[in-house]
PDB file of C-alpha atoms and ligand atoms in Angstrom:
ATOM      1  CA  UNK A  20     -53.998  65.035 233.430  1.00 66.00           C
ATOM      2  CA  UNK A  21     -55.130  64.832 229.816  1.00 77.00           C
ATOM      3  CA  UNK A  22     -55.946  68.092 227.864  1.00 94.00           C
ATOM      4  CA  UNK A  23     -58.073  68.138 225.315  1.00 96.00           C
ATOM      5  CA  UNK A  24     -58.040  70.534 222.733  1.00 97.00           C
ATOM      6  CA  UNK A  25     -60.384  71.386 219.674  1.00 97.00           C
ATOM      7  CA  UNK A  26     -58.171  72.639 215.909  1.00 97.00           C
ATOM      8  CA  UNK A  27     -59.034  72.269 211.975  1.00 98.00           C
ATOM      9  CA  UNK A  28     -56.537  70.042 210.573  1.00 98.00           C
ATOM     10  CA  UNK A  29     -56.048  68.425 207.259  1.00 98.00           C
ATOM     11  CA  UNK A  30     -55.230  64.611 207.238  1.00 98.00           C
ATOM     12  CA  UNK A  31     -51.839  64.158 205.491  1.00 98.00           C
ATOM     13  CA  UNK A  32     -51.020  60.516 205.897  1.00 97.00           C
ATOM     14  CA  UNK A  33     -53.293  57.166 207.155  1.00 97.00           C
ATOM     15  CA  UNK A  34     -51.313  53.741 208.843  1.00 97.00           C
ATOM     16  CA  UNK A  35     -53.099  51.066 209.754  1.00 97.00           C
ATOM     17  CA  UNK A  36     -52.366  50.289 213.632  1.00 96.00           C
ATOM     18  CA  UNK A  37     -53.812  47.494 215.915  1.00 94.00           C
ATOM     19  CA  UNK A  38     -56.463  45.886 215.049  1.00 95.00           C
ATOM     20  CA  UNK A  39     -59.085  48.493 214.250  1.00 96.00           C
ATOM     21  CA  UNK A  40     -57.464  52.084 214.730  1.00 97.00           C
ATOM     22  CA  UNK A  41     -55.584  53.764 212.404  1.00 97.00           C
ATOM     23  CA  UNK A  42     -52.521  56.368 213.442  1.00 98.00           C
ATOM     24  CA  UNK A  43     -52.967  59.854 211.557  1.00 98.00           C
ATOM     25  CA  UNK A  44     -50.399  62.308 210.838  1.00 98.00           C
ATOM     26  CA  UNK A  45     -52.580  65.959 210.771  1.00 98.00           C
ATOM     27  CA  UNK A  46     -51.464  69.391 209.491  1.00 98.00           C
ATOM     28  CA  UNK A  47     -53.561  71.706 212.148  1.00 98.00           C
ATOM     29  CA  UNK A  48     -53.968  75.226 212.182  1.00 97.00           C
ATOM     30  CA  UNK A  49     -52.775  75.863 215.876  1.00 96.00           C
ATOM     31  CA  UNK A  50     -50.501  72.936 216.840  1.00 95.00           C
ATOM     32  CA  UNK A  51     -48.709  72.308 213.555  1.00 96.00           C
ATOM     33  CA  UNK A  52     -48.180  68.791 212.300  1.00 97.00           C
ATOM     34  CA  UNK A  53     -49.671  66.286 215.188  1.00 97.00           C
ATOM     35  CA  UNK A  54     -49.522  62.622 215.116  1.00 97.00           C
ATOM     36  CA  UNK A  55     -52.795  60.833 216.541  1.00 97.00           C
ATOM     37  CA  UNK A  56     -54.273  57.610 217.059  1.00 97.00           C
ATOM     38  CA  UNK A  57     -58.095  57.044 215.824  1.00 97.00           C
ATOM     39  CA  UNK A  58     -59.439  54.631 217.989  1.00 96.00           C
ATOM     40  CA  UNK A  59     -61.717  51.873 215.991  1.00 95.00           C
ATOM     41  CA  UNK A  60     -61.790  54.022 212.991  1.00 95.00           C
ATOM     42  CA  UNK A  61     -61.159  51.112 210.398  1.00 95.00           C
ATOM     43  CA  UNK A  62     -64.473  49.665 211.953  1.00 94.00           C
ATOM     44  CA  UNK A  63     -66.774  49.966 209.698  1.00 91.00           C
ATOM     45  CA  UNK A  64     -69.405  51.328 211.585  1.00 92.00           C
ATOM     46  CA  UNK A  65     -66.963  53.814 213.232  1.00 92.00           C
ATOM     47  CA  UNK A  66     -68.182  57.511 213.642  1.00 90.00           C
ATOM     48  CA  UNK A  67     -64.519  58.364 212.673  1.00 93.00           C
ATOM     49  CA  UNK A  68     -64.185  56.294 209.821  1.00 90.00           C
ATOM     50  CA  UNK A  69     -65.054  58.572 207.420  1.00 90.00           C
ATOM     51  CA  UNK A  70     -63.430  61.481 208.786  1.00 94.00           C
ATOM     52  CA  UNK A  71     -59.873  59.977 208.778  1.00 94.00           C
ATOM     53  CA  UNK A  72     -59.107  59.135 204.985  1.00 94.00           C
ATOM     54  CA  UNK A  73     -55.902  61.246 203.563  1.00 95.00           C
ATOM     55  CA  UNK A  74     -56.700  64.787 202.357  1.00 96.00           C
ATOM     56  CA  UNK A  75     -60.452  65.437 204.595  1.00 97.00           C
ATOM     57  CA  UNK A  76     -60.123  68.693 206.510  1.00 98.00           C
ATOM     58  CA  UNK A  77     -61.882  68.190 209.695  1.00 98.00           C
ATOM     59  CA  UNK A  78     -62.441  69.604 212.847  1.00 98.00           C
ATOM     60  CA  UNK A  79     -61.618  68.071 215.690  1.00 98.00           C
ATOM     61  CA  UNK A  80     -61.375  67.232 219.271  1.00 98.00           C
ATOM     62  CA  UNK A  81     -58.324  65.825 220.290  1.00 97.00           C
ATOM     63  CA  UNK A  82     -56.616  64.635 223.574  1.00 97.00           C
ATOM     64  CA  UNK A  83     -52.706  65.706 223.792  1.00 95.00           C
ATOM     65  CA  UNK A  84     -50.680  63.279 224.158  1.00 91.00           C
ATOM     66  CA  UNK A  85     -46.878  62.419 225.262  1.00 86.00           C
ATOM     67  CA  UNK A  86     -45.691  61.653 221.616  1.00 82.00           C
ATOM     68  CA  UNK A  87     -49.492  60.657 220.318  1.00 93.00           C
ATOM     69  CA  UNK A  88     -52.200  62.098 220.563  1.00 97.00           C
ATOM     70  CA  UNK A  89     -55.711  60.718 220.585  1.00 97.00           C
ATOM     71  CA  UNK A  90     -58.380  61.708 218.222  1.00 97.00           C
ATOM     72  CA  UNK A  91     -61.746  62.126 220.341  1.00 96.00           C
ATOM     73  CA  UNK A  92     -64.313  63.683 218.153  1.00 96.00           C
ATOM     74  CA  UNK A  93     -64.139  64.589 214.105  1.00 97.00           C
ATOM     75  CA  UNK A  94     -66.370  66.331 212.043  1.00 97.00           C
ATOM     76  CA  UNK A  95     -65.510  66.217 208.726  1.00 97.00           C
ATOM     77  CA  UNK A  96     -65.366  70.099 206.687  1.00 98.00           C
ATOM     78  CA  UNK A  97     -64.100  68.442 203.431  1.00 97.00           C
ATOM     79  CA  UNK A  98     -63.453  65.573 201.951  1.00 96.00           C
ATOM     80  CA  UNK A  99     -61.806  66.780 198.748  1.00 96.00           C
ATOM     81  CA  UNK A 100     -63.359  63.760 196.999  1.00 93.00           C
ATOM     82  CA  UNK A 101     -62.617  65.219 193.217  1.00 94.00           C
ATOM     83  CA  UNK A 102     -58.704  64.799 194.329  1.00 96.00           C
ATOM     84  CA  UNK A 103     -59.259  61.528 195.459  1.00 93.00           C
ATOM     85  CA  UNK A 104     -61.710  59.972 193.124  1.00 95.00           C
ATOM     86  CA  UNK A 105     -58.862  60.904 190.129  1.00 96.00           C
ATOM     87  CA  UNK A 106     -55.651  59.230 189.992  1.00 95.00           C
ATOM     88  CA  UNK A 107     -53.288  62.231 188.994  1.00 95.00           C
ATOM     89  CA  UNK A 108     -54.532  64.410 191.577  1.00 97.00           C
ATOM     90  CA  UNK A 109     -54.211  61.795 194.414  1.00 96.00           C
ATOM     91  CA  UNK A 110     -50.487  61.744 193.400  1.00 96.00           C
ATOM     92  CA  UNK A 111     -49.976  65.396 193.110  1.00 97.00           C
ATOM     93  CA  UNK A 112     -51.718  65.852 196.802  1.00 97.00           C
ATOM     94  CA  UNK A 113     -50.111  62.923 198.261  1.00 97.00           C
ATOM     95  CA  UNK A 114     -47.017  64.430 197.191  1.00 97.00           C
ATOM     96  CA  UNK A 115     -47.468  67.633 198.896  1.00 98.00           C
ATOM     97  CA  UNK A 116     -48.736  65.696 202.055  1.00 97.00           C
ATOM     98  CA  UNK A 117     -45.433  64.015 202.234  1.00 96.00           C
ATOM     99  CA  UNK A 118     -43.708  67.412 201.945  1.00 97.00           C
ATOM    100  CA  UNK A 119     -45.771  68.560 204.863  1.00 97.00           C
ATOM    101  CA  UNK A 120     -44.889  66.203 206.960  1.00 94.00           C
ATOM    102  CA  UNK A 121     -41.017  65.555 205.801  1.00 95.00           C
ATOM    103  CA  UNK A 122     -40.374  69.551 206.261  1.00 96.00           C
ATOM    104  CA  UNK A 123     -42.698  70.182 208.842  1.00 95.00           C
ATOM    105  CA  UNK A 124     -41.596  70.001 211.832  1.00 89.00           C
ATOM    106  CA  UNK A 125     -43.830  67.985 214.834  1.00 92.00           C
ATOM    107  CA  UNK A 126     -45.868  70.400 216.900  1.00 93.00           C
ATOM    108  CA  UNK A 127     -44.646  73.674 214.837  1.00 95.00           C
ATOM    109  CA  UNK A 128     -47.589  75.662 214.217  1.00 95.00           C
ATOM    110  CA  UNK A 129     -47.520  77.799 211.081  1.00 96.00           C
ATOM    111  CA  UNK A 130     -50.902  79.133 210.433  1.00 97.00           C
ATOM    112  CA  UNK A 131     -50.227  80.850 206.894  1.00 97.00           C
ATOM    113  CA  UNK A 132     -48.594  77.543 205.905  1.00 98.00           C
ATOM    114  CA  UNK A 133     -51.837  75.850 206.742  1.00 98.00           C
ATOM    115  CA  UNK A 134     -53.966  78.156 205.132  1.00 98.00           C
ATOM    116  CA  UNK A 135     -51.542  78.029 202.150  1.00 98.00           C
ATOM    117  CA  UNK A 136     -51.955  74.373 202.137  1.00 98.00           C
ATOM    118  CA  UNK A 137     -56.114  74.338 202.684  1.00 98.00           C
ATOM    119  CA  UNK A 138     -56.095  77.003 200.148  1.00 98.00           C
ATOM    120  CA  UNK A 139     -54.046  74.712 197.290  1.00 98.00           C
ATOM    121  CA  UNK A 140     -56.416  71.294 198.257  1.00 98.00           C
ATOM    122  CA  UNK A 141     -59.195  73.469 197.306  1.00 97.00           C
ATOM    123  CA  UNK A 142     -57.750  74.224 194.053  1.00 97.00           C
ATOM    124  CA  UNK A 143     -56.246  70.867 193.513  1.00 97.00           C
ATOM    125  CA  UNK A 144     -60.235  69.831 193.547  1.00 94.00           C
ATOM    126  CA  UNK A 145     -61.001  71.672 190.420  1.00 92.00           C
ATOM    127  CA  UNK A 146     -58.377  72.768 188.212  1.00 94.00           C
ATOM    128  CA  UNK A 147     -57.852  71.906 184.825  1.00 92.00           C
ATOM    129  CA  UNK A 148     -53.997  72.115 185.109  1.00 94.00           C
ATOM    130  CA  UNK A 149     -52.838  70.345 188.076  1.00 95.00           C
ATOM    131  CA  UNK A 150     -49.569  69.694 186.992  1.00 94.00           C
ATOM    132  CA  UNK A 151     -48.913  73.561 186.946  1.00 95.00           C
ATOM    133  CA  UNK A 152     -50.904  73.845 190.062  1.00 97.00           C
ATOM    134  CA  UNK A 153     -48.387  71.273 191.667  1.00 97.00           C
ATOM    135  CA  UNK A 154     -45.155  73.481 190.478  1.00 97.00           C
ATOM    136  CA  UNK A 155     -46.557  76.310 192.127  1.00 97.00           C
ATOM    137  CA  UNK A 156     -47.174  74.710 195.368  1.00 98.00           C
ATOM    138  CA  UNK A 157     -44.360  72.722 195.505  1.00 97.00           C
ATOM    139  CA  UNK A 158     -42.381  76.013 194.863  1.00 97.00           C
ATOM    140  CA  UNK A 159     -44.254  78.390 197.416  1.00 98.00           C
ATOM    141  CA  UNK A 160     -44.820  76.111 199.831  1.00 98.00           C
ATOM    142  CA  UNK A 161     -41.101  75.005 200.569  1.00 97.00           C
ATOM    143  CA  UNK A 162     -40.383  79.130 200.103  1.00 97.00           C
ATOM    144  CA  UNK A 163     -42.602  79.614 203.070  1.00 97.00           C
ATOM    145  CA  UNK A 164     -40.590  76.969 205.067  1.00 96.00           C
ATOM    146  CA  UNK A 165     -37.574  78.748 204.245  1.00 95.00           C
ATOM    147  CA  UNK A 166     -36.281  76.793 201.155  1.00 96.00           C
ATOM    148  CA  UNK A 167     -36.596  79.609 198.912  1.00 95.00           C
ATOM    149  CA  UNK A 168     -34.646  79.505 195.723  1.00 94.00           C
ATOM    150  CA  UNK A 169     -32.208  82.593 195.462  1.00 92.00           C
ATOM    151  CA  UNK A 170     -32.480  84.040 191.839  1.00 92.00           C
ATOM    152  CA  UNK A 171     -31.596  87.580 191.918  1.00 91.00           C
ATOM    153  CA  UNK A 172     -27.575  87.211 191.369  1.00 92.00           C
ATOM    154  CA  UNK A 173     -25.003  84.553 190.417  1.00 93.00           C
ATOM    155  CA  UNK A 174     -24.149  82.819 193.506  1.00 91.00           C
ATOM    156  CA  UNK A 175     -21.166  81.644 192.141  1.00 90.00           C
ATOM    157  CA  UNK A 176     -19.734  85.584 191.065  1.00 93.00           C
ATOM    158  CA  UNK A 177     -22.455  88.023 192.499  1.00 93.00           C
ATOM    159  CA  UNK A 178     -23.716  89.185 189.431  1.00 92.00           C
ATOM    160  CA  UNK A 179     -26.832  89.837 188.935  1.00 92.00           C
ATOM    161  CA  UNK A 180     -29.169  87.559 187.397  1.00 88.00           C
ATOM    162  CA  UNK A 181     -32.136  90.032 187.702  1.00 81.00           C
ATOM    163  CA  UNK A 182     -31.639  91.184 183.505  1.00 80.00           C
ATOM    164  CA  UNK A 183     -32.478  87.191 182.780  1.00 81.00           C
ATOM    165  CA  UNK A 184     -30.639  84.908 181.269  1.00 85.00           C
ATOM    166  CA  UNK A 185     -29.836  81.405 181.926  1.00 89.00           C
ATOM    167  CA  UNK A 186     -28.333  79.712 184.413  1.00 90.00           C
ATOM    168  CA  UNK A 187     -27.851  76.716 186.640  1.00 91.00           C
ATOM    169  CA  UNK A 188     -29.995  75.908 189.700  1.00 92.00           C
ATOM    170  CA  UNK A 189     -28.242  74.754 192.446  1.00 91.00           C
ATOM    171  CA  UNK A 190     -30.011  71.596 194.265  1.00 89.00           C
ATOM    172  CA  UNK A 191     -27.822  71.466 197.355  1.00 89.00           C
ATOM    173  CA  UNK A 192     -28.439  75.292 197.887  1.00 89.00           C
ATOM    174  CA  UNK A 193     -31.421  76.774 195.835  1.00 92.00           C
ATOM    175  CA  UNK A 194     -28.930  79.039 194.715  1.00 92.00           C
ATOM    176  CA  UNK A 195     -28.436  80.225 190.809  1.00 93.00           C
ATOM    177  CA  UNK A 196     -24.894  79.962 188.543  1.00 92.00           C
ATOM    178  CA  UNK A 197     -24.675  82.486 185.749  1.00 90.00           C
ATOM    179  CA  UNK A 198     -24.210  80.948 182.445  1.00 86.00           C
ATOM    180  CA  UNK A 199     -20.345  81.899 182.504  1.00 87.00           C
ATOM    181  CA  UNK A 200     -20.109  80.585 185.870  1.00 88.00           C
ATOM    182  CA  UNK A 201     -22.101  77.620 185.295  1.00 84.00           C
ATOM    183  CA  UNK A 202     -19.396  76.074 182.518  1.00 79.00           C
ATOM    184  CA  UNK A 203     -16.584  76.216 185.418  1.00 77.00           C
ATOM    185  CA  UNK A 204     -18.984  74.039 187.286  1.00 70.00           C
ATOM    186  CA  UNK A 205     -21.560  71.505 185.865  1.00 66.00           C
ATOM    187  CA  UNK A 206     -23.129  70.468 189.203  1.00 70.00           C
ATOM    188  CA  UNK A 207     -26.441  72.267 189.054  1.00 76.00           C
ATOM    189  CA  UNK A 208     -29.637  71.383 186.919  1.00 81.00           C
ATOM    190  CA  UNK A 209     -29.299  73.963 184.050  1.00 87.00           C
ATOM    191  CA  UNK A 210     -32.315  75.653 183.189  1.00 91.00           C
ATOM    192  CA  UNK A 211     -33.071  77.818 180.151  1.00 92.00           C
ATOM    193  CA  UNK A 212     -33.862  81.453 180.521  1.00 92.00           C
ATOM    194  CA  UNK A 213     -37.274  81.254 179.764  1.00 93.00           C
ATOM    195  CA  UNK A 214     -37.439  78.876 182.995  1.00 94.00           C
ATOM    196  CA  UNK A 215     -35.432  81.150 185.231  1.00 93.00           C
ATOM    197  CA  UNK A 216     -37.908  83.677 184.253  1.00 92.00           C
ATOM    198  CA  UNK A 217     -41.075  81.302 185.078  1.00 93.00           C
ATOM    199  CA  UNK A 218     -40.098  80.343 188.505  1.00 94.00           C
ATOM    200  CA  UNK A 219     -39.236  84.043 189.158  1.00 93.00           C
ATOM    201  CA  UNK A 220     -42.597  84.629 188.504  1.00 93.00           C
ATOM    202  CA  UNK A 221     -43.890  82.003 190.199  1.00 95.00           C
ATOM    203  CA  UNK A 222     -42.558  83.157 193.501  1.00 95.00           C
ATOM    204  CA  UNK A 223     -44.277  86.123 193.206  1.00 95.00           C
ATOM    205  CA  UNK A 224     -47.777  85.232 191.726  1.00 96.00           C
ATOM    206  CA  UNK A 225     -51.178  84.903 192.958  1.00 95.00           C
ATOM    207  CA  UNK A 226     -52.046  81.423 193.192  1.00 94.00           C
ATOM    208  CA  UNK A 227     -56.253  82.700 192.468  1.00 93.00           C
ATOM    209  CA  UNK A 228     -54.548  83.860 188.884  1.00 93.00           C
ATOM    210  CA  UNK A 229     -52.403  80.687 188.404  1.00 92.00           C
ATOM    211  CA  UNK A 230     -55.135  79.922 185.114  1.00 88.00           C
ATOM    212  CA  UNK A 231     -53.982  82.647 183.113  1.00 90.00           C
ATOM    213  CA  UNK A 232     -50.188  82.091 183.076  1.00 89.00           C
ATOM    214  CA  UNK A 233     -48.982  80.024 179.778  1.00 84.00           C
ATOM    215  CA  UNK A 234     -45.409  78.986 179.219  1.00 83.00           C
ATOM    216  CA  UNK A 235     -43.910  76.604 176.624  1.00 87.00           C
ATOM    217  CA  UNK A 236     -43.476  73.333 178.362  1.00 91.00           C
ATOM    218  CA  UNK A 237     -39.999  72.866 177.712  1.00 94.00           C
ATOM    219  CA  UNK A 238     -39.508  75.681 180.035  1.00 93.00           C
ATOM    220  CA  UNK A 239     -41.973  73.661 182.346  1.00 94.00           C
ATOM    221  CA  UNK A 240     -40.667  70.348 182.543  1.00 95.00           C
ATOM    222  CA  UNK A 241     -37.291  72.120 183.563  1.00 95.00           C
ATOM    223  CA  UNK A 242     -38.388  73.999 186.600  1.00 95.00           C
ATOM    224  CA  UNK A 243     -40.636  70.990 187.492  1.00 94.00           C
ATOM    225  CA  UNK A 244     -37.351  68.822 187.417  1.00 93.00           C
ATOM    226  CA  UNK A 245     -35.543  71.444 189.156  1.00 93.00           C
ATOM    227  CA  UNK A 246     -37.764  72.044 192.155  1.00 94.00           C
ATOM    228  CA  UNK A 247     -38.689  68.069 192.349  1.00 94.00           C
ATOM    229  CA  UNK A 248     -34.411  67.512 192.884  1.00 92.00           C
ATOM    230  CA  UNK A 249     -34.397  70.764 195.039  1.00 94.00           C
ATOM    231  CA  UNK A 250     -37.163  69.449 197.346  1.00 95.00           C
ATOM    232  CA  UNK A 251     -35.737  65.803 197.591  1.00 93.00           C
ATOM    233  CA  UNK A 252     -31.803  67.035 198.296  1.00 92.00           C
ATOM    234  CA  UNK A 253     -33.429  69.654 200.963  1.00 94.00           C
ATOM    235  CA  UNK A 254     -35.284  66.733 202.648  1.00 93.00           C
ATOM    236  CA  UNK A 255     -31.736  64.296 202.962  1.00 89.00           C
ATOM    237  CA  UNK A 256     -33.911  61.483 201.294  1.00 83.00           C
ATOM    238  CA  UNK A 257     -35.599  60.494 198.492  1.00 80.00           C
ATOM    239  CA  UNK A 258     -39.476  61.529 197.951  1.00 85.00           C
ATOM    240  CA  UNK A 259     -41.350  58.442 197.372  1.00 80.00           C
ATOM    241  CA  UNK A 260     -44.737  59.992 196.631  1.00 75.00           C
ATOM    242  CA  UNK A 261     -44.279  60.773 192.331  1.00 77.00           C
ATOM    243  CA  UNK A 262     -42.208  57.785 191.547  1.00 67.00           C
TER     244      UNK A 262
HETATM  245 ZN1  LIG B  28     -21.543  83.877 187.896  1.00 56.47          ZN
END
């Protein structure tokens, strides 16, 4: 018997399949990530064709299915059009889309994830700064998944990193060398003090007040490079999305 069930979801990713339909891999709020077909939705005259383009948050009506699902009905809530009408932010959001789906797992619902995720798109659309915007999320998000980088103390000797100072951030572990610890072992992505400082903070901060933190970009570009290895050593395969 089919079941048919109604969730908000935000389209992550768009392939081509058939002749007309398209298959659609959806963050929901209740079933996690889903893949479904969209029947006819690269006609052009398609009610769905709208509704299925990367990044719209719809609601939806959708019939479960074995490994696909089948989207019935689609009313579109968003359609983020600022993030895709501007090149940078189409790569920053694609970006995260391909983190939901790569860490994600299928039909693992995680509602403060998705609200997490909804709540970034929405800033995505109008910040001045999404490159900082894009740290942040790509920090907290894989944090929420359990990838959370451990900066408190050395992992390497125990002591604690909590007085600042620099160290090295380990990829394979999202653990943190202390600076006498990191010179017995150059593996790790070294990263100033200033930067172990920001993405302390960063783990902590209110993504609504994300505008009012400055930090030299030195100290940027380092966590950024961090966080970017982090993500793609976590995942066992290299992120296609920013290259
Ligand atoms: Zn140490």
């Amino acid at each position: 018997m089919l079941t048919l069930y109604r969730t908000e979801g935000i389209i992550l990713r768009v392939r081509p399949f058939g002749e007309a339909d398209r298959i659609l891999t959806i963050l929901t709020r209740t079933e996690g990530v889903i893949e479904a077909v969209a029947r006819g939705a690269r006609r052009p005259r398609s009610r769905l064709v709208g509704a299925t383009l990367p990044f719209t948050q719809i609601q939806a009506m959708i019939f479960r299915g074995k490994s696909l699902d089948n989207l019935s009905q689609a009313e579109i809530v968003n359609t983020f059009s600022a993030i895709r009408e501007d090149l940078l932010r189409t790569a920053y959001g694609t970006y995260w889309c391909e983190l939901a789906y790569e860490f994600m797992g299928q039909r693992d619902p995680n509602e403060e994830v998705y609200l997490f995720f909804l709540a970034s798109l929405l800033m995505l659309d109008s910040t001045d700064d999404p490159g900082l915007l894009s740290i942040y999320f790509e920090l907290r998000f894989l944090a929420q998944l359990g990838y959370r980088p451990a900066l408190d103390c050395c992992c390497g000797c125990g002591k604690s990193m909590a007085e600042g100072g620099a160290g090295s951030f380990l990829t394979s572990s999202g653990g943190l060398l202390c600076s006498s610890c990191t010179q017995s072992n150059a593996s790790g992505e070294v990263l100033s003090a200033a930067a172990v400082g920001f993405m302390r903070m960063l783990l902590v901060w209110d993504l609504r007040k994300l505008n009012v933190l400055k930090l030299p970009d030195t100290a940027r570009l380092e966590v950024k490079n961090g966080i970017r290895r982090f993500a793609a050593e976590q995942s066992g395969k290299p992120l296609k999305s920013l290259d």
